[in-house]
PDB file of C-alpha atoms in Angstrom:
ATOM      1  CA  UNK A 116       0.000   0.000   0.000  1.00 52.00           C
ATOM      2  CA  UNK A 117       1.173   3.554  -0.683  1.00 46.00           C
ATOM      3  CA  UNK A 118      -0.242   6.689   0.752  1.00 46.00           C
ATOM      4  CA  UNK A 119       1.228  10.209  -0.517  1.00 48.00           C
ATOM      5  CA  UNK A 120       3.997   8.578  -1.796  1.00 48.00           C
ATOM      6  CA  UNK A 121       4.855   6.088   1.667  1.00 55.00           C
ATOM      7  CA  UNK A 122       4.840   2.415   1.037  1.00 60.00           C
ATOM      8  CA  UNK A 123       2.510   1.531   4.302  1.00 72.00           C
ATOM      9  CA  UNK A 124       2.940  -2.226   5.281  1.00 86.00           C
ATOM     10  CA  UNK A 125      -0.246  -3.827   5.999  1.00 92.00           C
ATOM     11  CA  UNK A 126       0.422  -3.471   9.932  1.00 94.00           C
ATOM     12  CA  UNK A 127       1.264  -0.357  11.411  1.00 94.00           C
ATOM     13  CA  UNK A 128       4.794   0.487  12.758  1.00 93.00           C
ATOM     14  CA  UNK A 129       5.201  -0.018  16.109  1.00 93.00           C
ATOM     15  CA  UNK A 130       8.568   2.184  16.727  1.00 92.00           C
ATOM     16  CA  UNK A 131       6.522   4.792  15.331  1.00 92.00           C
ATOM     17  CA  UNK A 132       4.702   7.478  18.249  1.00 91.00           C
ATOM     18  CA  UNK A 133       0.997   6.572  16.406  1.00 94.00           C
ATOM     19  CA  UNK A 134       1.143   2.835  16.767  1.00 94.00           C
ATOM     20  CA  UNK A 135       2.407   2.614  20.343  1.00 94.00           C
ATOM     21  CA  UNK A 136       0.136   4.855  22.180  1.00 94.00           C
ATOM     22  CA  UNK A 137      -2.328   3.322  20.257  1.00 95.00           C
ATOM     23  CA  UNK A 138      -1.763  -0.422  20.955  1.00 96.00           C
ATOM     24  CA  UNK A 139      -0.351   0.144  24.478  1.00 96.00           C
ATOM     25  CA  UNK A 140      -1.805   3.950  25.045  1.00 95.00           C
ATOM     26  CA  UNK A 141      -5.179   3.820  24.737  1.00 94.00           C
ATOM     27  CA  UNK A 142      -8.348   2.561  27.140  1.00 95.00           C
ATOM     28  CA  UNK A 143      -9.435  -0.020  24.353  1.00 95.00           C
ATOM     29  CA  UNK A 144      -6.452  -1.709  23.902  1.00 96.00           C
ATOM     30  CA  UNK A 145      -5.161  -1.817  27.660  1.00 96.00           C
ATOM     31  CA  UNK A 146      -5.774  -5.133  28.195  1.00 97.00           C
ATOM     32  CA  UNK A 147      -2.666  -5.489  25.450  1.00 97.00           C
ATOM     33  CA  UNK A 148      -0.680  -3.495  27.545  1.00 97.00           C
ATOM     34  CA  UNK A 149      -1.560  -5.870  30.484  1.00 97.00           C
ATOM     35  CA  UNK A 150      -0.306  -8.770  28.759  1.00 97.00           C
ATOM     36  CA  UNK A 151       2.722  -7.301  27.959  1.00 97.00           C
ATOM     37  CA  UNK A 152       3.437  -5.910  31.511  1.00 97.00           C
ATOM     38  CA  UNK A 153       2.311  -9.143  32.712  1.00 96.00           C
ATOM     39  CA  UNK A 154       5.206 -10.698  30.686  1.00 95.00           C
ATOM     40  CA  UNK A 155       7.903  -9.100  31.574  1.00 96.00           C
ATOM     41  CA  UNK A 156       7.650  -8.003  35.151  1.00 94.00           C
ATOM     42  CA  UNK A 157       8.158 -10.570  37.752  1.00 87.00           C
ATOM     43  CA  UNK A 158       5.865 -10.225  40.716  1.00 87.00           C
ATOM     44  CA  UNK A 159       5.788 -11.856  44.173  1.00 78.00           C
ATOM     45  CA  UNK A 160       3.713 -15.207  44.858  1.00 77.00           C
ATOM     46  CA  UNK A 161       3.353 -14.941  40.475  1.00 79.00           C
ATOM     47  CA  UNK A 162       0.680 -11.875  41.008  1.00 87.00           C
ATOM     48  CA  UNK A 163      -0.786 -10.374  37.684  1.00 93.00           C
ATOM     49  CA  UNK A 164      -1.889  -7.037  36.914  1.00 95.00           C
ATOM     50  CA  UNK A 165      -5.534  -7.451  36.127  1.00 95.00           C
ATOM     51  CA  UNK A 166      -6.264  -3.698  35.739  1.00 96.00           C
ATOM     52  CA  UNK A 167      -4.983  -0.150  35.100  1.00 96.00           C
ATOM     53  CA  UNK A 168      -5.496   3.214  35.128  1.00 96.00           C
ATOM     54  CA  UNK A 169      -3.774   5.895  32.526  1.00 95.00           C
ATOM     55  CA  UNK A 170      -2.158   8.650  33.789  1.00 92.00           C
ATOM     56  CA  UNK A 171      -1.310  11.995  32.614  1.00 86.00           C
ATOM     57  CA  UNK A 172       2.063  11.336  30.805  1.00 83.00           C
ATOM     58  CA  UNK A 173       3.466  14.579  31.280  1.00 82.00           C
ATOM     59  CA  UNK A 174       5.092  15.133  34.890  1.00 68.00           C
ATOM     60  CA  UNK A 175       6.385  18.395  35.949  1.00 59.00           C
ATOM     61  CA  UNK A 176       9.016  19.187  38.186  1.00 56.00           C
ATOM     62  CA  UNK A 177       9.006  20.787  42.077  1.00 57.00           C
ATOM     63  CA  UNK A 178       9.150  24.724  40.624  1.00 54.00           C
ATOM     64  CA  UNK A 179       8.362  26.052  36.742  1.00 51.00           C
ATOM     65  CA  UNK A 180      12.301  26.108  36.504  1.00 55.00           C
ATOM     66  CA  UNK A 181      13.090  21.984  37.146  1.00 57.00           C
ATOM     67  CA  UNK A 182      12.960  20.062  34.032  1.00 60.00           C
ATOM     68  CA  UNK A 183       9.732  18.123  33.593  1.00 65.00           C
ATOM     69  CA  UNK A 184       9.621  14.821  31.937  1.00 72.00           C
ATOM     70  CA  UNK A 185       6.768  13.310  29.259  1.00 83.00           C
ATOM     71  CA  UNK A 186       6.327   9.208  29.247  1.00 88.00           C
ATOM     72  CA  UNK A 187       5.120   7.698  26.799  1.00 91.00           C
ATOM     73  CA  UNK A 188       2.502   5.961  28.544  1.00 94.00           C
ATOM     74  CA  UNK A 189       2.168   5.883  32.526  1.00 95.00           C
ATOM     75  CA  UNK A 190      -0.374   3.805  34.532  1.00 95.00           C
ATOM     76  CA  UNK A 191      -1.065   2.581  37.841  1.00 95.00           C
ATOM     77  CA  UNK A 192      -3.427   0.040  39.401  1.00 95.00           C
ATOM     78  CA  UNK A 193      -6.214   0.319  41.609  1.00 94.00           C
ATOM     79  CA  UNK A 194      -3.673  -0.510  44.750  1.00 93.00           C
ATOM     80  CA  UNK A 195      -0.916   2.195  43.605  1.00 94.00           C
ATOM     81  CA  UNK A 196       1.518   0.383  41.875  1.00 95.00           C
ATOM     82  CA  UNK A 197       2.783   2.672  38.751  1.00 96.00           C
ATOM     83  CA  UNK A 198       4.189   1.726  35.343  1.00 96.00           C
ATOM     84  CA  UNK A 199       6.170   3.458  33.234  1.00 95.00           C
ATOM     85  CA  UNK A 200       6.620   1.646  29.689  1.00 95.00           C
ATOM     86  CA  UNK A 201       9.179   3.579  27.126  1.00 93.00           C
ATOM     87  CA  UNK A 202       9.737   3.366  23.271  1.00 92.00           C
ATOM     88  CA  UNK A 203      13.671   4.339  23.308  1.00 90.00           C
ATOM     89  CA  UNK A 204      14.768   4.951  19.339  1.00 85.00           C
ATOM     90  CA  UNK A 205      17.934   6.690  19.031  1.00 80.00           C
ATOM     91  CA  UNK A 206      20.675   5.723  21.128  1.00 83.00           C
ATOM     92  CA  UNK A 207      22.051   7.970  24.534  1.00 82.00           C
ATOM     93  CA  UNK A 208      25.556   7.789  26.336  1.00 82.00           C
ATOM     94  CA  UNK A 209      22.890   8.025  29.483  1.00 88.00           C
ATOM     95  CA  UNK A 210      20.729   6.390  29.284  1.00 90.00           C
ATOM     96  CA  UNK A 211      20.835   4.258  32.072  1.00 92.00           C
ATOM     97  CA  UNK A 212      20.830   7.864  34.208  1.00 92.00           C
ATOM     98  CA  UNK A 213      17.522   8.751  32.432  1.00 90.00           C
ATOM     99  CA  UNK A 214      15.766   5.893  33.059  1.00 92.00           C
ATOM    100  CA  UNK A 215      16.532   6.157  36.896  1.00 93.00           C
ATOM    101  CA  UNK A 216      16.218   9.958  36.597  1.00 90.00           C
ATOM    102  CA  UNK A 217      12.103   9.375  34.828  1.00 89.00           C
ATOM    103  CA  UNK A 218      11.337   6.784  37.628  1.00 92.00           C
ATOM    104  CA  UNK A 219      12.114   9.069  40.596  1.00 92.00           C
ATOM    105  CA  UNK A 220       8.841  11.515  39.373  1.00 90.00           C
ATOM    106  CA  UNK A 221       6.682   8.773  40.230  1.00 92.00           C
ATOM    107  CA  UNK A 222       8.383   8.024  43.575  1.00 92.00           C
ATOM    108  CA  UNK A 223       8.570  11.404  44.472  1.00 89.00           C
ATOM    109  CA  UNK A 224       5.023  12.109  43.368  1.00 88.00           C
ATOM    110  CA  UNK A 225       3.726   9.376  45.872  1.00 89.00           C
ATOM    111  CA  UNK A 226       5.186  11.967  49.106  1.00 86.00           C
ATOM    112  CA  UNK A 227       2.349  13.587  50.993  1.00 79.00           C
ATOM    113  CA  UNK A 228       2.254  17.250  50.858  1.00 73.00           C
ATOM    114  CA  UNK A 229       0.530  18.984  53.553  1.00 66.00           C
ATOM    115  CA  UNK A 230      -2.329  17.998  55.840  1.00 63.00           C
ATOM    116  CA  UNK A 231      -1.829  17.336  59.752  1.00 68.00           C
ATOM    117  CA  UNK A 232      -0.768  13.600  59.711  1.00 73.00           C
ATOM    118  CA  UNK A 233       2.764  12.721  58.885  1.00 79.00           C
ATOM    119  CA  UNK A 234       4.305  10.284  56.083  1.00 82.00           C
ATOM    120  CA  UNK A 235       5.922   7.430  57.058  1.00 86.00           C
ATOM    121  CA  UNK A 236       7.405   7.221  53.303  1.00 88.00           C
ATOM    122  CA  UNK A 237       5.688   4.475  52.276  1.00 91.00           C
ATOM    123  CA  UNK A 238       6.096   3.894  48.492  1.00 93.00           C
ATOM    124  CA  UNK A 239       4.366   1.759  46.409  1.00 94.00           C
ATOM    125  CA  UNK A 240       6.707  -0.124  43.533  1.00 95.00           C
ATOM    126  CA  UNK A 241       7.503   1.740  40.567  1.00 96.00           C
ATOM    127  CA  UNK A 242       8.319  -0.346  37.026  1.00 96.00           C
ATOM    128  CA  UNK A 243       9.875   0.875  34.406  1.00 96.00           C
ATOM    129  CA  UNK A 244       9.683  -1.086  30.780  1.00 96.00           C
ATOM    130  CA  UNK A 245      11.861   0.409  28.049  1.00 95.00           C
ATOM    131  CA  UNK A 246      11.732  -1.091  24.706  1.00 96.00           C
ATOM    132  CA  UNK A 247      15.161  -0.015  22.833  1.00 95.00           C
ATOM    133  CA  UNK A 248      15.977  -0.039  19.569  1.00 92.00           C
ATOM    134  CA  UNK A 249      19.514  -0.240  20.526  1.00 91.00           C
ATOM    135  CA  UNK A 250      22.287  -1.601  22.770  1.00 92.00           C
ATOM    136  CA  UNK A 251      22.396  -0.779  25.952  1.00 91.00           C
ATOM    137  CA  UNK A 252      24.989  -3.572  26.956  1.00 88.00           C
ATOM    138  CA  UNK A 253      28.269  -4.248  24.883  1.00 88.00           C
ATOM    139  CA  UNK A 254      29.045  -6.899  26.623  1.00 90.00           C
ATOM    140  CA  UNK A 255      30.122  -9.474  24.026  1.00 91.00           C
ATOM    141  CA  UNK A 256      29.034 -12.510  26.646  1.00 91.00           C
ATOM    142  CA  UNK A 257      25.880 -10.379  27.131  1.00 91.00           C
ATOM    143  CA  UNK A 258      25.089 -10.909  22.967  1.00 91.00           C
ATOM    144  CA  UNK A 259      22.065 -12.638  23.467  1.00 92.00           C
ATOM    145  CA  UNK A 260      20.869 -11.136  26.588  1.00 95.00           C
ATOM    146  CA  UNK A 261      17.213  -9.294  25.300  1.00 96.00           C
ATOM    147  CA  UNK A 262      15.854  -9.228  28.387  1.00 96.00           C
ATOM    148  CA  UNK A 263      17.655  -7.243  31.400  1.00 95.00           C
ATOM    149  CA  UNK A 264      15.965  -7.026  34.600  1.00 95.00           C
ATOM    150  CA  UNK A 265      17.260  -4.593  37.382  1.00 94.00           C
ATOM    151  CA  UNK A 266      16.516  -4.444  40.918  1.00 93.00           C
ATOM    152  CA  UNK A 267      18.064  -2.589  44.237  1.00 93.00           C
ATOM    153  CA  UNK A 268      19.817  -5.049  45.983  1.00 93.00           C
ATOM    154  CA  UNK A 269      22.883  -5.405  48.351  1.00 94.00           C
ATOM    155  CA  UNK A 270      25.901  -6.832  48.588  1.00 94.00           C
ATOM    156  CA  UNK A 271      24.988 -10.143  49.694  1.00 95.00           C
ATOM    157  CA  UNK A 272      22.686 -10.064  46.590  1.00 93.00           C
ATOM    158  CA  UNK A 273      19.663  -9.588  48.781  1.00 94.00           C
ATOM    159  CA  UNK A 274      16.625  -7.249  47.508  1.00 91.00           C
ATOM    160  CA  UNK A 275      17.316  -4.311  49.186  1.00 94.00           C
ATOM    161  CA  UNK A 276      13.796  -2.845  47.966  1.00 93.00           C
ATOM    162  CA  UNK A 277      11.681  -3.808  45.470  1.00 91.00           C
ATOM    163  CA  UNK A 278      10.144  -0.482  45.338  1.00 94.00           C
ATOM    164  CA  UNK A 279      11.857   0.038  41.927  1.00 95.00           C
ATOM    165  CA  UNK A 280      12.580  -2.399  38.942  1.00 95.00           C
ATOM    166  CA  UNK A 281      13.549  -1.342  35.859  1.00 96.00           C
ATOM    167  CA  UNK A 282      13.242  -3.602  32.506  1.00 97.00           C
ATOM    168  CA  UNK A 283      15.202  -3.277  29.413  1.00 96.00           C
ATOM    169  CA  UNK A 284      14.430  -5.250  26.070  1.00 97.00           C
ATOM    170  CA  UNK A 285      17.106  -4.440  23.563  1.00 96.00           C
ATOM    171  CA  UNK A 286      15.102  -5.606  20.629  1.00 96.00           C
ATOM    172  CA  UNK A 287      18.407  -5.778  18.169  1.00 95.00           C
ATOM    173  CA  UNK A 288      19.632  -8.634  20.503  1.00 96.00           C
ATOM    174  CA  UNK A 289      16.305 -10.880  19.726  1.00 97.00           C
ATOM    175  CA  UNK A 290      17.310 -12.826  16.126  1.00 95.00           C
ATOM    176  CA  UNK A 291      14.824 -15.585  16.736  1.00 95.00           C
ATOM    177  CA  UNK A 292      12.670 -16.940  13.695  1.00 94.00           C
ATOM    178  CA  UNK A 293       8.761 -17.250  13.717  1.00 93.00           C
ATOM    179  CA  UNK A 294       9.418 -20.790  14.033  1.00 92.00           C
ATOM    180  CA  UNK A 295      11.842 -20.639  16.519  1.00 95.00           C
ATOM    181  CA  UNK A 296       9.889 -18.752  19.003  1.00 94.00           C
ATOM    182  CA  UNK A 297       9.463 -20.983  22.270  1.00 93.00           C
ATOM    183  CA  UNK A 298       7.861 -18.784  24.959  1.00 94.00           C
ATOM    184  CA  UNK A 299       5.216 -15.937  25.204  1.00 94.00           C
ATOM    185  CA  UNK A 300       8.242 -13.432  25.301  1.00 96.00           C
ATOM    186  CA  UNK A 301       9.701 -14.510  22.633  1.00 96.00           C
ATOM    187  CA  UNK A 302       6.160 -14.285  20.590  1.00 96.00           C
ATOM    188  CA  UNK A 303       6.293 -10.598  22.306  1.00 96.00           C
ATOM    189  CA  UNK A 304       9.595  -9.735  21.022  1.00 97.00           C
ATOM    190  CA  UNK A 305       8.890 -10.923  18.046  1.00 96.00           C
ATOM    191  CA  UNK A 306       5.709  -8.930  17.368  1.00 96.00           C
ATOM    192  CA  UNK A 307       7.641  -5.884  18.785  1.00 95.00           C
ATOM    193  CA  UNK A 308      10.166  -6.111  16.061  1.00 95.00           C
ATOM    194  CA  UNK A 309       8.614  -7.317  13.061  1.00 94.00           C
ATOM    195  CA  UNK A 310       5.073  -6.179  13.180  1.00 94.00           C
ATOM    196  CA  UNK A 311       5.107  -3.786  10.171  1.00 91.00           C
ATOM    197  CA  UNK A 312       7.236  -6.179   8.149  1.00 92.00           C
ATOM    198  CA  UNK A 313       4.370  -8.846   8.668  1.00 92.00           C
ATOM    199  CA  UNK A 314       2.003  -9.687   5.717  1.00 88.00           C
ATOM    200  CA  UNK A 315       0.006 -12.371   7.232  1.00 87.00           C
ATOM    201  CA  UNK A 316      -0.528 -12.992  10.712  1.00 88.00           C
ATOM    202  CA  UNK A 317       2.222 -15.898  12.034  1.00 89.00           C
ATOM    203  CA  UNK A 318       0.247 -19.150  13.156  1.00 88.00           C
ATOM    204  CA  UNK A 319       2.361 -18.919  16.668  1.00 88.00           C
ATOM    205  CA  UNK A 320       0.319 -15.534  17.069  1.00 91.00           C
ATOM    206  CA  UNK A 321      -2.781 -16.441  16.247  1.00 84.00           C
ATOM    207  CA  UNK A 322      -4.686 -16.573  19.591  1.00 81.00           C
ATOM    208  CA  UNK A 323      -5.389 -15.008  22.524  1.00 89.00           C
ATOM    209  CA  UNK A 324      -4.144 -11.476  22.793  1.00 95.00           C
ATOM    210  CA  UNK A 325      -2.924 -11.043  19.991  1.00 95.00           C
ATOM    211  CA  UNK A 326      -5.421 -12.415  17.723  1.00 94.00           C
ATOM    212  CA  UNK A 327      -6.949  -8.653  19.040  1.00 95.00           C
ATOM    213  CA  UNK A 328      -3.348  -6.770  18.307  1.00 96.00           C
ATOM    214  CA  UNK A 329      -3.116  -7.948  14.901  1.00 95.00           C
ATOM    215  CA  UNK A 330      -7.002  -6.645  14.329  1.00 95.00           C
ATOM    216  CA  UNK A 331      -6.014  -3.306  16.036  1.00 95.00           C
ATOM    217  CA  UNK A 332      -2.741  -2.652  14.504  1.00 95.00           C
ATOM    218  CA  UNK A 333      -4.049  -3.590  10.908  1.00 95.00           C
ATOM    219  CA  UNK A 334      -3.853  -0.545   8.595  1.00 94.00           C
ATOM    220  CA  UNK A 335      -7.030  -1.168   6.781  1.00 93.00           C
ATOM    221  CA  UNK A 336      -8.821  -0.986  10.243  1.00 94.00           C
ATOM    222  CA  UNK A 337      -7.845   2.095  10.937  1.00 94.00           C
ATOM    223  CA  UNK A 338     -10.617   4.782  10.790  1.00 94.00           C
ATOM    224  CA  UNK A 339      -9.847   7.721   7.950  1.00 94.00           C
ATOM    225  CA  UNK A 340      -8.833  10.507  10.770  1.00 94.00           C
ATOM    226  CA  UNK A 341      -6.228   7.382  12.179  1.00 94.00           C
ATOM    227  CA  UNK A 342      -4.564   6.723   8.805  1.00 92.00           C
ATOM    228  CA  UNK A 343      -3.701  10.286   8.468  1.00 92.00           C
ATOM    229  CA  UNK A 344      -2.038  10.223  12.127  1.00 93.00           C
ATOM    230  CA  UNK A 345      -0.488   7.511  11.203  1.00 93.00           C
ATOM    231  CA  UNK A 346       1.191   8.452   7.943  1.00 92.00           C
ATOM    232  CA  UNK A 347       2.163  11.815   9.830  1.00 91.00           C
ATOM    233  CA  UNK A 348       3.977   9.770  12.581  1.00 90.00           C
ATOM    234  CA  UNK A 349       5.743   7.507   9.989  1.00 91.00           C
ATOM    235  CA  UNK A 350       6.745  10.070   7.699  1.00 89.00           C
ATOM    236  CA  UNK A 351       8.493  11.960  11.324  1.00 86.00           C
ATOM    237  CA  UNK A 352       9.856   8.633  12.103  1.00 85.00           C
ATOM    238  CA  UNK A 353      11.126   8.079   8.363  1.00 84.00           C
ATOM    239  CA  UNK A 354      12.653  11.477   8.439  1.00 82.00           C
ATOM    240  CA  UNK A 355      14.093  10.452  11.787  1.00 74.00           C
ATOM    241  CA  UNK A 356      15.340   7.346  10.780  1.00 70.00           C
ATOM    242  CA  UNK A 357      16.772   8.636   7.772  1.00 77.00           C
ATOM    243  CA  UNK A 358      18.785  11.150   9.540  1.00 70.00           C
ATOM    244  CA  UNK A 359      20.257   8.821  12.099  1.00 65.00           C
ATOM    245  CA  UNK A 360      21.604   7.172   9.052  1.00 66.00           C
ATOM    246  CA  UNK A 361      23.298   9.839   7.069  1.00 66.00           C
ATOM    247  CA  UNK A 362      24.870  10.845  10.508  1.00 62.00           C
ATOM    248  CA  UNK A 363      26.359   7.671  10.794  1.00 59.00           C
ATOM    249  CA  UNK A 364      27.169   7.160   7.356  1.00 62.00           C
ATOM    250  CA  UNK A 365      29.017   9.840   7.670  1.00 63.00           C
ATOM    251  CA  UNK A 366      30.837   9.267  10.579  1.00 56.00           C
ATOM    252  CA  UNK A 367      31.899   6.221   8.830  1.00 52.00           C
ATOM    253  CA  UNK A 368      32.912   7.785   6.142  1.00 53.00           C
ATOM    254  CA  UNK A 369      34.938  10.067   8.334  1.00 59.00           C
ATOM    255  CA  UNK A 370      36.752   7.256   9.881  1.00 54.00           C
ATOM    256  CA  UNK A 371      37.353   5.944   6.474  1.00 53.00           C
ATOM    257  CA  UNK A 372      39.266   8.847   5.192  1.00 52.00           C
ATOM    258  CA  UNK A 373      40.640   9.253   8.588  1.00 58.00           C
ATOM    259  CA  UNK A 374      41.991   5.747   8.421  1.00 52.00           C
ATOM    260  CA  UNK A 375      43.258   6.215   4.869  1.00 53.00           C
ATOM    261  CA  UNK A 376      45.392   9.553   5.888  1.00 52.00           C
ATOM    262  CA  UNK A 377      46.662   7.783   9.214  1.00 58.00           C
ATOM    263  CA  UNK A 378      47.846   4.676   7.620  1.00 53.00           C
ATOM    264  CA  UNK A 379      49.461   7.608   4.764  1.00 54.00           C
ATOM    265  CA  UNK A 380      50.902   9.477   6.781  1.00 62.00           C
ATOM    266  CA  UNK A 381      52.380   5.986   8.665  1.00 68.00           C
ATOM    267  CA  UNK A 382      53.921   5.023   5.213  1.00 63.00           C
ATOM    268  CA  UNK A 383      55.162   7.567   4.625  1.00 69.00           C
ATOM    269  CA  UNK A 384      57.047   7.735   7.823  1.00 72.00           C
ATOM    270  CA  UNK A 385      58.444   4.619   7.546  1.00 75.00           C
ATOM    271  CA  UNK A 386      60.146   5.368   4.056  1.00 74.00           C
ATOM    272  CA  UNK A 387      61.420   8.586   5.374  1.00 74.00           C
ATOM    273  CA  UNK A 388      63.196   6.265   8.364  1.00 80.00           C
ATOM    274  CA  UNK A 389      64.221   3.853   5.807  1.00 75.00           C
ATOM    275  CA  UNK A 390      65.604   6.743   3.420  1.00 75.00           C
ATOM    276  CA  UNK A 391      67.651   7.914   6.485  1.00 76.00           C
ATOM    277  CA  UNK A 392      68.998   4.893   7.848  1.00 80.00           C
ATOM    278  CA  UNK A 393      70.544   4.194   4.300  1.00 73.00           C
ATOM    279  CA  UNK A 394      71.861   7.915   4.126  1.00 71.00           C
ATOM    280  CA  UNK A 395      73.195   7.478   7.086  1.00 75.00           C
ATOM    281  CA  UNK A 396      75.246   4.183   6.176  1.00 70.00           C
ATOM    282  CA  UNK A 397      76.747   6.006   3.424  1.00 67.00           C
ATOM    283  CA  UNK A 398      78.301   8.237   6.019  1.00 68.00           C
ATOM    284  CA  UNK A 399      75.885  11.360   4.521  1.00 71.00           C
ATOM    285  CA  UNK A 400      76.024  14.649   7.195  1.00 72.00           C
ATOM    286  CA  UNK A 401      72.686  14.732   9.081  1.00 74.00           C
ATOM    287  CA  UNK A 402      72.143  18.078   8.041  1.00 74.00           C
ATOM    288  CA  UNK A 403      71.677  16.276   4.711  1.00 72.00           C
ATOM    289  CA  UNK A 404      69.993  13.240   5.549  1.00 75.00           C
ATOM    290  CA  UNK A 405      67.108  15.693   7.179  1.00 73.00           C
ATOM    291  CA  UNK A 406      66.735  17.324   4.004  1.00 70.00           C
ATOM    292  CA  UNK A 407      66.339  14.004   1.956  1.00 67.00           C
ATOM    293  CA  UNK A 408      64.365  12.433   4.640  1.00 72.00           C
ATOM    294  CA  UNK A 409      62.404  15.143   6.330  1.00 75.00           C
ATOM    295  CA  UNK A 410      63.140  13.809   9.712  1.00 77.00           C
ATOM    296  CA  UNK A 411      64.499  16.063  12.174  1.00 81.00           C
ATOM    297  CA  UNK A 412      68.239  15.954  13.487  1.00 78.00           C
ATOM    298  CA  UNK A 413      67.553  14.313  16.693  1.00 79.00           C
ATOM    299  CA  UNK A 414      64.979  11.456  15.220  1.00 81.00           C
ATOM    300  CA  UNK A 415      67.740  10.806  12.647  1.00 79.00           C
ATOM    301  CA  UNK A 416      70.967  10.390  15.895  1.00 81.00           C
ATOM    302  CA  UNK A 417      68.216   8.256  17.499  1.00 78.00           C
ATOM    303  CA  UNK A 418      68.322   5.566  14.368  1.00 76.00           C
TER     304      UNK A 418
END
């Protein structure tokens, strides 16, 4: 399918802003997010979530001056626990910082403020899920590792608190084949990072929830006012995309030439050494063996 010149798959894009709030953003669809919460969090005694409540994305700092930070989708159950779940494209030397930095608005938003009874500073958890379309870990023994699961904890390796667990799928890590795919993560993972390449729906993915996510993320489903949204948030993540590229094609293609005039400049040092050691057999004054060679007088008596 093309619209206004876009080849649209036949499933929406799910790195793109339009598809994710809308299959994990949205009241109608929140029993997907559920299931995919319920996936990758581990809970005490095997709990489930079995309900949520959206909250306003966007939280603001102590005073108009702090910075304020926007999730891209924020929830919280009916006893207080909060969510945060994050769609992380483009790569950051911090990001580890950021994702502790986001968590600590809803942990500090739990603090009672004002009133005549005091806080004891009891938190409910806080989980943070952040799909990346990167590497967060270079770890070459760490290749394979999607799934990274972080809690506090101390150094006996006991949970210190598990007020806070943060959740990190680096989706270039999962290589795994429709028919290769063994658990209900993996069938997650793999609907995370193929959905828009999809043409049919996979037989492993064919029931339960996400018989309904193939239905809701199908293009041809999408109401008129949706499609537009949608091509508007592809084309933005196109652009995107497309300038992450040429910045690192051309940072490759400064290293190239880089490379090129380094290993140059390296030849040509080593002929003027080999130039000088032979003037020098031949008994030639070093003034003169500097001007063949370009080597200076004291790099020529060190030879």
């Amino acid at each position: 399918m093309c619209v206004s010149g876009i080849a649209i798959s036949k499933y929406i894009n799910l790195y793109t802003d339009f598809a994710f709030k809308k299959l994990f953003g949205t009241e109608a669809n929140k029993d997907i997010l559920i299931s995919f919460l319920n996936t990758f969090l581990e809970f005490e005694d095997d709990k489930q979530i079995e309900d949520i409540e959206y909250i306003n994305p966007e939280q603001l700092g102590d005073t108009s001056r702090e910075r304020k930070a926007i999730y891209d989708v924020y929830c919280k159950t009916k006893e207080g626990e909060r969510f945060i779940v994050e769609m992380q494209r483009a790569e950051q030397d911090y990001f580890r910082d950021r994702a502790l930095y986001y968590s600590s608005f809803a942990i500090r938003e739990q603090g009672k403020k004002g009133g005549r009874e005091p806080w004891d500073y009891h938190l409910m958890p806080v989980y943070v899920v952040a799909i990346l379309d990167f590497e967060i870990d270079k770890d070459p023994a760490r290749a394979d590792k999607v799934v990274t699961r972080v809690r506090l904890k101390d150094d006996d390796n006991r949970i210190f608190s598990d007020r806070l667990q943060l959740v990190f799928l680096e989706m270039p890590k999962f290589r795994k084949k429709e028919d290769e795919l063994e658990t209900f993560s993996d069938k997650w993972l793999f609907v995370i990072k193929n959905l828009y390449q999809l043409e049919d729906k996979p037989r492993a993915l064919t029931d339960g929830i996400f018989k309904k996510l193939f239905k809701e993320a199908s293009v041809a489903n999408l109401q008129q006012r949706e499609k537009e949204q949608y091509e508007e948030s592809l084309k933005a993540y196109l652009d995107w995309y497309n300038v992450l590229n040429s910045a690192k094609n051309a940072g490759v293609r400064e290293g190239e030439a880089k490379g090129r005039a380094e290993g140059l400049a390296e030849g040509a040092k080593k002929q003027a050494i080999e130039t000088a050691r032979n003037a020098k057999a031949l008994g030639l004054p070093v003034e003169t063996i500097a001007q063949l060679s370009g080597l200076s007088e004291d790099e020529i008596n060190g030879l």
